[in-house]
CSV table of C-alpha atoms (C1' of nucleotides) in Angstrom, one decimal:
chain,number,residue,atom,x,y,z
A,1,UNK,CA,-0.1,-0.9,27.4
A,2,UNK,CA,-1.6,-2.1,30.6
A,3,UNK,CA,-3.6,-5.3,30.7
A,4,UNK,CA,-6.9,-3.5,31.7
A,5,UNK,CA,-6.4,-0.9,29.0
A,6,UNK,CA,-6.2,-3.6,26.3
A,7,UNK,CA,-9.2,-5.3,27.7
A,8,UNK,CA,-11.1,-2.0,27.9
A,9,UNK,CA,-10.3,-1.1,24.3
A,10,UNK,CA,-11.6,-4.4,23.0
A,11,UNK,CA,-14.8,-4.0,25.1
A,12,UNK,CA,-15.4,-0.5,23.8
A,13,UNK,CA,-15.0,-1.6,20.2
A,14,UNK,CA,-17.3,-4.5,20.8
A,15,UNK,CA,-19.9,-2.3,22.4
A,16,UNK,CA,-19.7,0.2,19.6
A,17,UNK,CA,-20.1,-2.6,17.0
A,18,UNK,CA,-23.2,-4.0,18.7
A,19,UNK,CA,-24.9,-0.7,19.3
A,20,UNK,CA,-24.1,0.7,15.9
A,21,UNK,CA,-25.4,-2.4,14.3
A,22,UNK,CA,-28.8,-1.7,15.9
A,23,UNK,CA,-29.1,2.1,16.3
A,24,UNK,CA,-26.9,3.2,13.4
A,25,UNK,CA,-23.8,5.3,13.7
A,26,UNK,CA,-25.5,7.8,16.1
A,27,UNK,CA,-25.4,5.5,19.1
A,28,UNK,CA,-24.4,7.8,22.1
A,29,UNK,CA,-20.9,7.8,23.6
A,30,UNK,CA,-22.4,7.4,27.1
A,31,UNK,CA,-24.4,4.5,26.0
A,32,UNK,CA,-21.3,2.8,24.4
A,33,UNK,CA,-19.3,3.5,27.6
A,34,UNK,CA,-22.1,2.0,29.8
A,35,UNK,CA,-22.3,-1.1,27.6
A,36,UNK,CA,-18.5,-1.5,27.7
A,37,UNK,CA,-18.6,-1.2,31.5
A,38,UNK,CA,-16.3,1.9,31.6
A,39,UNK,CA,-16.6,5.6,32.1
A,40,UNK,CA,-16.9,8.0,29.1
A,41,UNK,CA,-13.5,9.4,29.7
A,42,UNK,CA,-12.0,6.0,29.1
A,43,UNK,CA,-13.7,5.8,25.7
A,44,UNK,CA,-12.1,9.2,24.9
A,45,UNK,CA,-8.8,8.0,26.1
A,46,UNK,CA,-8.8,5.3,23.5
A,47,UNK,CA,-10.6,7.2,20.8
A,48,UNK,CA,-10.0,11.0,20.9
A,49,UNK,CA,-13.3,11.7,19.1
A,50,UNK,CA,-16.4,9.7,18.1
A,51,UNK,CA,-15.3,9.8,14.5
A,52,UNK,CA,-12.2,7.8,15.5
A,53,UNK,CA,-14.4,5.2,17.0
A,54,UNK,CA,-16.5,5.1,13.9
A,55,UNK,CA,-13.3,4.8,11.8
A,56,UNK,CA,-12.4,1.7,13.8
A,57,UNK,CA,-15.7,0.1,13.0
A,58,UNK,CA,-15.4,1.1,9.3
A,59,UNK,CA,-11.9,-0.4,9.2
A,60,UNK,CA,-13.4,-3.7,10.2
A,61,UNK,CA,-15.8,-3.5,7.3
A,62,UNK,CA,-12.9,-2.8,5.0
A,63,UNK,CA,-11.1,-5.9,6.3
A,64,UNK,CA,-14.2,-8.0,5.7
A,65,UNK,CA,-14.6,-6.6,2.2
A,66,UNK,CA,-10.9,-7.3,1.5
A,67,UNK,CA,-11.5,-10.9,2.5
A,68,UNK,CA,-14.6,-11.2,0.4
A,69,UNK,CA,-12.7,-9.8,-2.6
A,70,UNK,CA,-9.9,-12.3,-2.1
A,71,UNK,CA,-12.4,-15.1,-2.2
A,72,UNK,CA,-14.0,-13.6,-5.3
A,73,UNK,CA,-10.7,-13.3,-7.0
A,74,UNK,CA,-9.7,-16.8,-6.0
A,75,UNK,CA,-12.9,-18.2,-7.6
A,76,UNK,CA,-12.4,-16.3,-10.8
A,77,UNK,CA,-8.8,-17.3,-11.2
A,78,UNK,CA,-9.9,-20.9,-10.6
A,79,UNK,CA,-12.0,-20.6,-13.7
A,80,UNK,CA,-15.3,-19.2,-12.6
A,81,UNK,CA,-17.3,-16.9,-14.8
A,82,UNK,CA,-16.3,-13.3,-14.0
A,83,UNK,CA,-19.7,-11.8,-14.9
A,84,UNK,CA,-21.6,-14.2,-12.6
A,85,UNK,CA,-19.2,-13.7,-9.7
A,86,UNK,CA,-19.2,-10.0,-10.0
A,87,UNK,CA,-23.0,-9.8,-10.1
A,88,UNK,CA,-23.2,-12.1,-7.1
A,89,UNK,CA,-20.7,-10.1,-5.1
A,90,UNK,CA,-22.5,-6.8,-5.9
A,91,UNK,CA,-25.8,-8.4,-4.8
A,92,UNK,CA,-24.2,-9.4,-1.5
A,93,UNK,CA,-22.9,-5.9,-0.9
A,94,UNK,CA,-26.3,-4.4,-1.8
A,95,UNK,CA,-28.2,-6.7,0.5
A,96,UNK,CA,-26.0,-5.7,3.4
A,97,UNK,CA,-25.9,-2.0,2.5
A,98,UNK,CA,-29.5,-1.7,3.6
A,99,UNK,CA,-28.7,-2.2,7.3
A,100,UNK,CA,-25.1,-1.2,7.6
A,101,UNK,CA,-24.0,2.4,7.1
A,102,UNK,CA,-20.4,1.5,8.0
A,103,UNK,CA,-20.2,-0.6,4.9
A,104,UNK,CA,-20.9,2.4,2.7
A,105,UNK,CA,-18.1,4.4,4.4
A,106,UNK,CA,-15.8,1.4,4.0
A,107,UNK,CA,-16.3,1.5,0.2
A,108,UNK,CA,-15.7,5.2,0.3
A,109,UNK,CA,-12.3,4.7,1.9
A,110,UNK,CA,-11.2,2.9,-1.3
A,111,UNK,CA,-11.8,6.1,-3.2
A,112,UNK,CA,-9.5,8.3,-1.2
A,113,UNK,CA,-5.7,8.3,-1.7
A,114,UNK,CA,-4.8,7.7,2.0
A,115,UNK,CA,-4.6,3.9,2.0
A,116,UNK,CA,-4.0,1.8,5.0
A,117,UNK,CA,-2.4,-1.5,4.3
A,118,UNK,CA,-5.8,-3.3,4.4
A,119,UNK,CA,-7.3,-0.7,2.1
A,120,UNK,CA,-4.4,-1.1,-0.3
A,121,UNK,CA,-4.9,-4.9,-0.3
A,122,UNK,CA,-8.6,-4.5,-1.0
A,123,UNK,CA,-7.9,-2.1,-3.8
A,124,UNK,CA,-5.3,-4.4,-5.4
A,125,UNK,CA,-7.6,-7.4,-5.3
A,126,UNK,CA,-10.4,-5.3,-6.8
A,127,UNK,CA,-8.0,-4.3,-9.6
A,128,UNK,CA,-7.2,-8.0,-10.2
A,129,UNK,CA,-10.9,-8.8,-10.4
A,130,UNK,CA,-11.4,-6.0,-12.9
A,131,UNK,CA,-8.5,-7.2,-15.0
A,132,UNK,CA,-10.0,-10.7,-15.1
A,133,UNK,CA,-13.3,-9.1,-16.0
A,134,UNK,CA,-11.6,-7.4,-19.0
A,135,UNK,CA,-9.9,-10.6,-20.1
A,136,UNK,CA,-13.3,-12.4,-20.1
A,137,UNK,CA,-14.8,-9.4,-21.9
A,138,UNK,CA,-17.4,-9.2,-19.1
A,139,UNK,CA,-16.6,-5.5,-18.2
A,140,UNK,CA,-16.5,-2.6,-20.6
A,141,UNK,CA,-12.8,-2.0,-21.4
A,142,UNK,CA,-12.8,1.5,-19.9
A,143,UNK,CA,-14.1,0.3,-16.5
A,144,UNK,CA,-11.6,0.5,-13.6
A,145,UNK,CA,-11.4,-0.7,-10.0
A,146,UNK,CA,-12.0,3.0,-9.0
A,147,UNK,CA,-15.3,2.8,-10.9
A,148,UNK,CA,-16.4,-0.2,-8.9
A,149,UNK,CA,-15.5,1.4,-5.6
A,150,UNK,CA,-17.4,4.5,-6.8
A,151,UNK,CA,-20.5,2.5,-7.5
A,152,UNK,CA,-20.2,0.7,-4.2
A,153,UNK,CA,-20.0,3.9,-2.2
A,154,UNK,CA,-22.9,5.5,-3.9
A,155,UNK,CA,-25.1,2.4,-3.6
A,156,UNK,CA,-28.2,3.6,-1.8
A,157,UNK,CA,-28.7,2.4,1.8
A,158,UNK,CA,-31.6,2.6,4.2
A,159,UNK,CA,-32.9,5.7,2.7
A,160,UNK,CA,-34.5,3.7,-0.1
A,161,UNK,CA,-36.7,0.6,-0.5
A,162,UNK,CA,-35.1,-2.8,-0.9
A,163,UNK,CA,-36.7,-3.1,-4.4
A,164,UNK,CA,-35.3,0.3,-5.3
A,165,UNK,CA,-31.9,-0.8,-4.2
A,166,UNK,CA,-32.1,-3.9,-6.4
A,167,UNK,CA,-33.3,-1.9,-9.3
A,168,UNK,CA,-30.5,0.6,-8.8
A,169,UNK,CA,-28.0,-2.2,-8.9
A,170,UNK,CA,-29.4,-3.6,-12.1
A,171,UNK,CA,-29.0,-0.2,-13.8
A,172,UNK,CA,-25.5,0.3,-12.3
A,173,UNK,CA,-24.4,-3.1,-13.6
A,174,UNK,CA,-25.7,-2.3,-17.0
A,175,UNK,CA,-23.3,0.6,-16.9
A,176,UNK,CA,-20.2,-1.5,-16.4
A,177,UNK,CA,-21.1,-5.0,-17.7
A,178,UNK,CA,-21.1,-5.8,-21.4
A,179,UNK,CA,-24.2,-7.4,-22.9
A,180,UNK,CA,-23.7,-11.1,-22.7
A,181,UNK,CA,-23.8,-12.8,-26.1
A,182,UNK,CA,-26.6,-15.3,-26.3
B,1,UNK,CA,-52.5,35.6,9.5
B,2,UNK,CA,-51.2,38.9,10.9
B,3,UNK,CA,-49.1,41.1,8.6
B,4,UNK,CA,-45.9,40.8,10.7
B,5,UNK,CA,-46.3,37.0,10.8
B,6,UNK,CA,-46.4,36.7,7.1
B,7,UNK,CA,-43.3,38.9,6.8
B,8,UNK,CA,-41.5,37.0,9.5
B,9,UNK,CA,-42.2,33.7,7.8
B,10,UNK,CA,-40.8,35.0,4.5
B,11,UNK,CA,-37.7,36.3,6.3
B,12,UNK,CA,-37.1,33.0,8.1
B,13,UNK,CA,-37.3,31.0,4.9
B,14,UNK,CA,-34.9,33.6,3.2
B,15,UNK,CA,-32.4,33.3,6.1
B,16,UNK,CA,-32.5,29.6,6.1
B,17,UNK,CA,-32.1,29.5,2.3
B,18,UNK,CA,-29.0,31.8,2.5
B,19,UNK,CA,-27.4,30.0,5.5
B,20,UNK,CA,-28.0,26.5,4.2
B,21,UNK,CA,-26.6,27.5,0.8
B,22,UNK,CA,-23.3,28.2,2.6
B,23,UNK,CA,-23.1,26.0,5.7
B,24,UNK,CA,-25.2,23.1,4.5
B,25,UNK,CA,-28.4,21.9,6.2
B,26,UNK,CA,-26.8,22.0,9.7
B,27,UNK,CA,-27.0,25.8,10.0
B,28,UNK,CA,-28.1,26.5,13.6
B,29,UNK,CA,-31.7,27.5,14.4
B,30,UNK,CA,-30.4,30.4,16.6
B,31,UNK,CA,-28.3,31.5,13.7
B,32,UNK,CA,-31.2,31.4,11.3
B,33,UNK,CA,-33.4,33.3,13.8
B,34,UNK,CA,-30.7,36.0,14.2
B,35,UNK,CA,-30.3,36.5,10.5
B,36,UNK,CA,-34.1,36.7,10.1
B,37,UNK,CA,-34.3,39.3,12.9
B,38,UNK,CA,-36.6,37.3,15.0
B,39,UNK,CA,-36.4,35.2,18.2
B,40,UNK,CA,-35.9,31.4,18.0
B,41,UNK,CA,-39.4,30.9,19.4
B,42,UNK,CA,-40.8,32.6,16.3
B,43,UNK,CA,-39.0,30.2,14.0
B,44,UNK,CA,-40.6,27.3,15.9
B,45,UNK,CA,-44.0,29.0,15.7
B,46,UNK,CA,-43.8,28.8,11.9
B,47,UNK,CA,-41.9,25.5,11.7
B,48,UNK,CA,-42.6,23.1,14.5
B,49,UNK,CA,-39.2,21.4,13.9
B,50,UNK,CA,-36.1,22.0,12.0
B,51,UNK,CA,-37.0,19.2,9.7
B,52,UNK,CA,-40.1,21.2,8.6
B,53,UNK,CA,-37.9,24.2,7.8
B,54,UNK,CA,-35.6,22.0,5.7
B,55,UNK,CA,-38.7,20.5,4.0
B,56,UNK,CA,-39.7,24.0,3.0
B,57,UNK,CA,-36.3,24.6,1.4
B,58,UNK,CA,-36.4,21.2,-0.3
B,59,UNK,CA,-39.9,22.0,-1.7
B,60,UNK,CA,-38.3,25.0,-3.4
B,61,UNK,CA,-35.9,22.7,-5.1
B,62,UNK,CA,-38.7,20.5,-6.2
B,63,UNK,CA,-40.4,23.5,-7.7
B,64,UNK,CA,-37.2,24.5,-9.6
B,65,UNK,CA,-36.8,21.0,-10.8
B,66,UNK,CA,-40.4,20.8,-12.0
B,67,UNK,CA,-39.8,24.0,-14.0
B,68,UNK,CA,-36.5,22.7,-15.5
B,69,UNK,CA,-38.3,19.5,-16.4
B,70,UNK,CA,-41.1,21.5,-18.1
B,71,UNK,CA,-38.5,23.3,-20.2
B,72,UNK,CA,-36.8,20.1,-21.0
B,73,UNK,CA,-40.1,18.5,-22.1
B,74,UNK,CA,-41.0,21.5,-24.2
B,75,UNK,CA,-37.7,21.3,-26.1
B,76,UNK,CA,-38.1,17.6,-26.8
B,77,UNK,CA,-41.7,17.9,-28.0
B,78,UNK,CA,-40.5,20.8,-30.2
B,79,UNK,CA,-38.3,18.3,-32.0
B,80,UNK,CA,-35.0,18.4,-30.0
B,81,UNK,CA,-33.0,15.2,-29.7
B,82,UNK,CA,-34.1,13.4,-26.5
B,83,UNK,CA,-30.7,11.8,-25.8
B,84,UNK,CA,-28.8,15.1,-26.1
B,85,UNK,CA,-31.4,16.9,-23.9
B,86,UNK,CA,-31.5,14.2,-21.2
B,87,UNK,CA,-27.7,14.1,-21.0
B,88,UNK,CA,-27.5,17.9,-20.7
B,89,UNK,CA,-30.2,17.9,-18.0
B,90,UNK,CA,-28.4,15.2,-16.0
B,91,UNK,CA,-25.2,17.1,-16.3
B,92,UNK,CA,-26.9,20.2,-14.9
B,93,UNK,CA,-28.3,18.4,-12.0
B,94,UNK,CA,-24.9,16.8,-11.3
B,95,UNK,CA,-23.1,20.1,-11.4
B,96,UNK,CA,-25.5,21.5,-8.8
B,97,UNK,CA,-25.5,18.4,-6.6
B,98,UNK,CA,-22.0,19.1,-5.5
B,99,UNK,CA,-23.0,22.2,-3.5
B,100,UNK,CA,-26.6,21.6,-2.8
B,101,UNK,CA,-27.8,18.9,-0.4
B,102,UNK,CA,-31.4,20.0,-0.6
B,103,UNK,CA,-31.4,19.1,-4.3
B,104,UNK,CA,-30.7,15.5,-3.5
B,105,UNK,CA,-33.5,15.4,-1.0
B,106,UNK,CA,-35.8,17.0,-3.6
B,107,UNK,CA,-35.1,14.2,-6.1
B,108,UNK,CA,-35.7,11.7,-3.2
B,109,UNK,CA,-39.2,13.2,-2.7
B,110,UNK,CA,-40.1,12.0,-6.2
B,111,UNK,CA,-39.5,8.4,-5.1
B,112,UNK,CA,-42.0,8.4,-2.2
B,113,UNK,CA,-45.8,8.0,-2.7
B,114,UNK,CA,-46.8,11.1,-0.8
B,115,UNK,CA,-46.9,13.6,-3.6
B,116,UNK,CA,-47.7,17.2,-3.2
B,117,UNK,CA,-49.1,18.9,-6.3
B,118,UNK,CA,-45.7,20.2,-7.4
B,119,UNK,CA,-44.1,16.8,-6.9
B,120,UNK,CA,-46.9,15.2,-8.9
B,121,UNK,CA,-46.3,17.7,-11.7
B,122,UNK,CA,-42.6,17.1,-11.7
B,123,UNK,CA,-43.2,13.4,-11.8
B,124,UNK,CA,-45.7,13.6,-14.7
B,125,UNK,CA,-43.3,15.8,-16.7
B,126,UNK,CA,-40.5,13.3,-16.0
B,127,UNK,CA,-42.8,10.5,-17.3
B,128,UNK,CA,-43.5,12.5,-20.5
B,129,UNK,CA,-39.7,13.0,-21.0
B,130,UNK,CA,-39.2,9.2,-20.5
B,131,UNK,CA,-42.0,8.4,-23.0
B,132,UNK,CA,-40.4,10.7,-25.6
B,133,UNK,CA,-37.1,9.0,-24.9
B,134,UNK,CA,-38.7,5.7,-25.6
B,135,UNK,CA,-40.3,6.9,-28.9
B,136,UNK,CA,-36.9,8.1,-30.0
B,137,UNK,CA,-35.3,4.9,-28.9
B,138,UNK,CA,-32.8,6.8,-26.7
B,139,UNK,CA,-33.7,5.1,-23.5
B,140,UNK,CA,-33.8,1.3,-22.9
B,141,UNK,CA,-37.5,0.2,-23.1
B,142,UNK,CA,-37.6,-0.9,-19.5
B,143,UNK,CA,-36.5,2.4,-18.1
B,144,UNK,CA,-39.1,4.4,-16.1
B,145,UNK,CA,-39.5,7.8,-14.6
B,146,UNK,CA,-39.0,6.2,-11.3
B,147,UNK,CA,-35.6,5.0,-12.5
B,148,UNK,CA,-34.5,8.5,-13.4
B,149,UNK,CA,-35.7,9.8,-10.0
B,150,UNK,CA,-33.8,7.0,-8.3
B,151,UNK,CA,-30.6,7.8,-10.1
B,152,UNK,CA,-30.9,11.5,-9.4
B,153,UNK,CA,-31.3,10.9,-5.6
B,154,UNK,CA,-28.4,8.5,-5.5
B,155,UNK,CA,-26.1,10.8,-7.5
B,156,UNK,CA,-23.1,11.5,-5.2
B,157,UNK,CA,-22.8,15.0,-3.7
B,158,UNK,CA,-20.0,16.8,-1.8
B,159,UNK,CA,-18.7,13.5,-0.4
B,160,UNK,CA,-17.0,12.8,-3.7
B,161,UNK,CA,-14.7,14.6,-6.2
B,162,UNK,CA,-16.2,16.5,-9.0
B,163,UNK,CA,-14.4,14.3,-11.5
B,164,UNK,CA,-15.8,11.2,-9.7
B,165,UNK,CA,-19.3,12.7,-9.9
B,166,UNK,CA,-18.9,13.2,-13.7
B,167,UNK,CA,-17.6,9.6,-14.1
B,168,UNK,CA,-20.5,8.4,-12.0
B,169,UNK,CA,-22.9,10.1,-14.2
B,170,UNK,CA,-21.3,8.6,-17.4
B,171,UNK,CA,-21.7,5.1,-15.9
B,172,UNK,CA,-25.3,5.8,-14.8
B,173,UNK,CA,-26.3,7.1,-18.2
B,174,UNK,CA,-24.8,4.0,-19.8
B,175,UNK,CA,-27.3,2.1,-17.7
B,176,UNK,CA,-30.3,3.8,-19.1
B,177,UNK,CA,-29.4,5.2,-22.6
B,178,UNK,CA,-29.2,3.0,-25.6
B,179,UNK,CA,-25.9,2.9,-27.6
B,180,UNK,CA,-26.4,5.6,-30.3
B,181,UNK,CA,-26.2,4.2,-33.8
B,182,UNK,CA,-23.3,5.7,-35.7
C,1,DA,C1',-0.4,4.9,33.2
C,2,DC,C1',-5.0,4.6,33.2
C,3,DC,C1',-9.7,5.3,35.0
C,4,DT,C1',-13.7,8.0,36.9
C,5,DG,C1',-17.6,11.0,36.5
C,6,DA,C1',-19.0,15.6,37.2
C,7,DA,C1',-18.9,19.7,34.4
C,8,DC,C1',-18.8,22.3,30.0
C,9,DA,C1',-20.2,23.6,25.2
C,10,DC,C1',-23.4,23.3,21.7
C,11,DC,C1',-27.8,23.0,19.6
C,12,DG,C1',-32.6,21.6,19.0
C,13,DT,C1',-36.9,22.6,21.4
C,14,DT,C1',-40.2,24.5,25.0
C,15,DC,C1',-42.9,27.7,27.5
C,16,DA,C1',-44.1,31.5,30.7
C,17,DA,C1',-44.4,36.2,30.2
C,18,DG,C1',-44.9,40.2,27.2
C,19,DT,C1',-47.4,43.1,23.5
D,1,DA,C1',-52.6,36.1,17.7
D,2,DC,C1',-48.0,36.4,17.7
D,3,DC,C1',-43.4,37.4,19.5
D,4,DT,C1',-39.5,37.1,23.0
D,5,DG,C1',-35.7,34.9,25.1
D,6,DA,C1',-34.4,32.4,29.2
D,7,DA,C1',-34.5,27.6,30.4
D,8,DC,C1',-34.4,22.6,29.4
D,9,DA,C1',-32.8,18.2,27.3
D,10,DC,C1',-29.5,15.8,24.9
D,11,DC,C1',-25.0,14.6,23.4
D,12,DG,C1',-20.0,15.2,22.3
D,13,DT,C1',-16.0,16.4,24.8
D,14,DT,C1',-12.8,17.9,28.7
D,15,DC,C1',-10.4,17.7,33.0
D,16,DA,C1',-9.4,17.6,38.0
D,17,DA,C1',-9.2,14.0,41.2
D,18,DG,C1',-8.6,9.2,42.2
D,19,DT,C1',-6.0,4.5,42.0
DNA sequence: ACCTGAACACCGTTCAAGT
DNA sequence: ACCTGAACACCGTTCAAGT
């Protein structure tokens, strides 16, 4: 790969990331190309279709999510309370879901069988978290990692009020977390 | 309104209903016009934008939902078990949600303050159902009609497997229904 | 090998001309 | 009053020509 090609590719992804953070996933390809300082054809040389460019952005979110899950799992295996940690993590995801449509797609990737290595890692860590949740009797015994991914993907985004999103999360958590003994 | 105008309007809505049932909400305006036997301009005379035409289809779903809720409420006040009826209703909605994106939007309409008369009716009936659920101790005491509408709108559609949709519903119901005493 | 940018296809929307 | 359909705007995608 030629040096300028590598540089262009990075610039394109950067431009797409920036523009999609503001205008959502429907930022124009011409706009992205302009911001990256290349012609549209160059964008298409690196990403055959817009959906491929979006997939690249989504993959970044998967990576972030995998990292966040690793940290979560580390805290739990270091002795932290699984319930508290899971609730906090879910709240974090919910807070970001309001502005970031790529995040929702990232969670959706964990539902499908085609797993890239990062997706596989995220999924494994999620399974470890769920196992810990079971050991601590924080999660209902029938709840799986797939269930958590399912709830994360269906978590409402911008289409709903922030208070509605919080309320939704409270109901969803009640579906997977056992009632804490007091 | 001229006789042909009334007829055209009905034809356009019919065509949109048919095409959107198959190809989803992204059926083309030209396609709809052709099927209705009118020119595109005529479609735009009756519906200033495509979103207005979609709104008309969504309004039909709201109406259907209001009718279904009335029937539900009638059964409950005639002595039926609230839990059983609510679960059955939710399953019905979930089964249709897989093929019908307008249905999801219809549930979303119940979340927003701007209520048409049909929306208001649907909302009132839903509130009555929830009240009955409370009296029978089937729903958690903090659950509201708004909560039910919220869950209906966020219920996953075509983007998810049918079995995932069923599982999602089971988890969601666990968030609002009390554990039945055995 | 990779980049450029004009051109094409598609679809929502408009508007001058018709009845 | 309402309808017609060619034309416009916008955006994803392609491709012949350039380096």
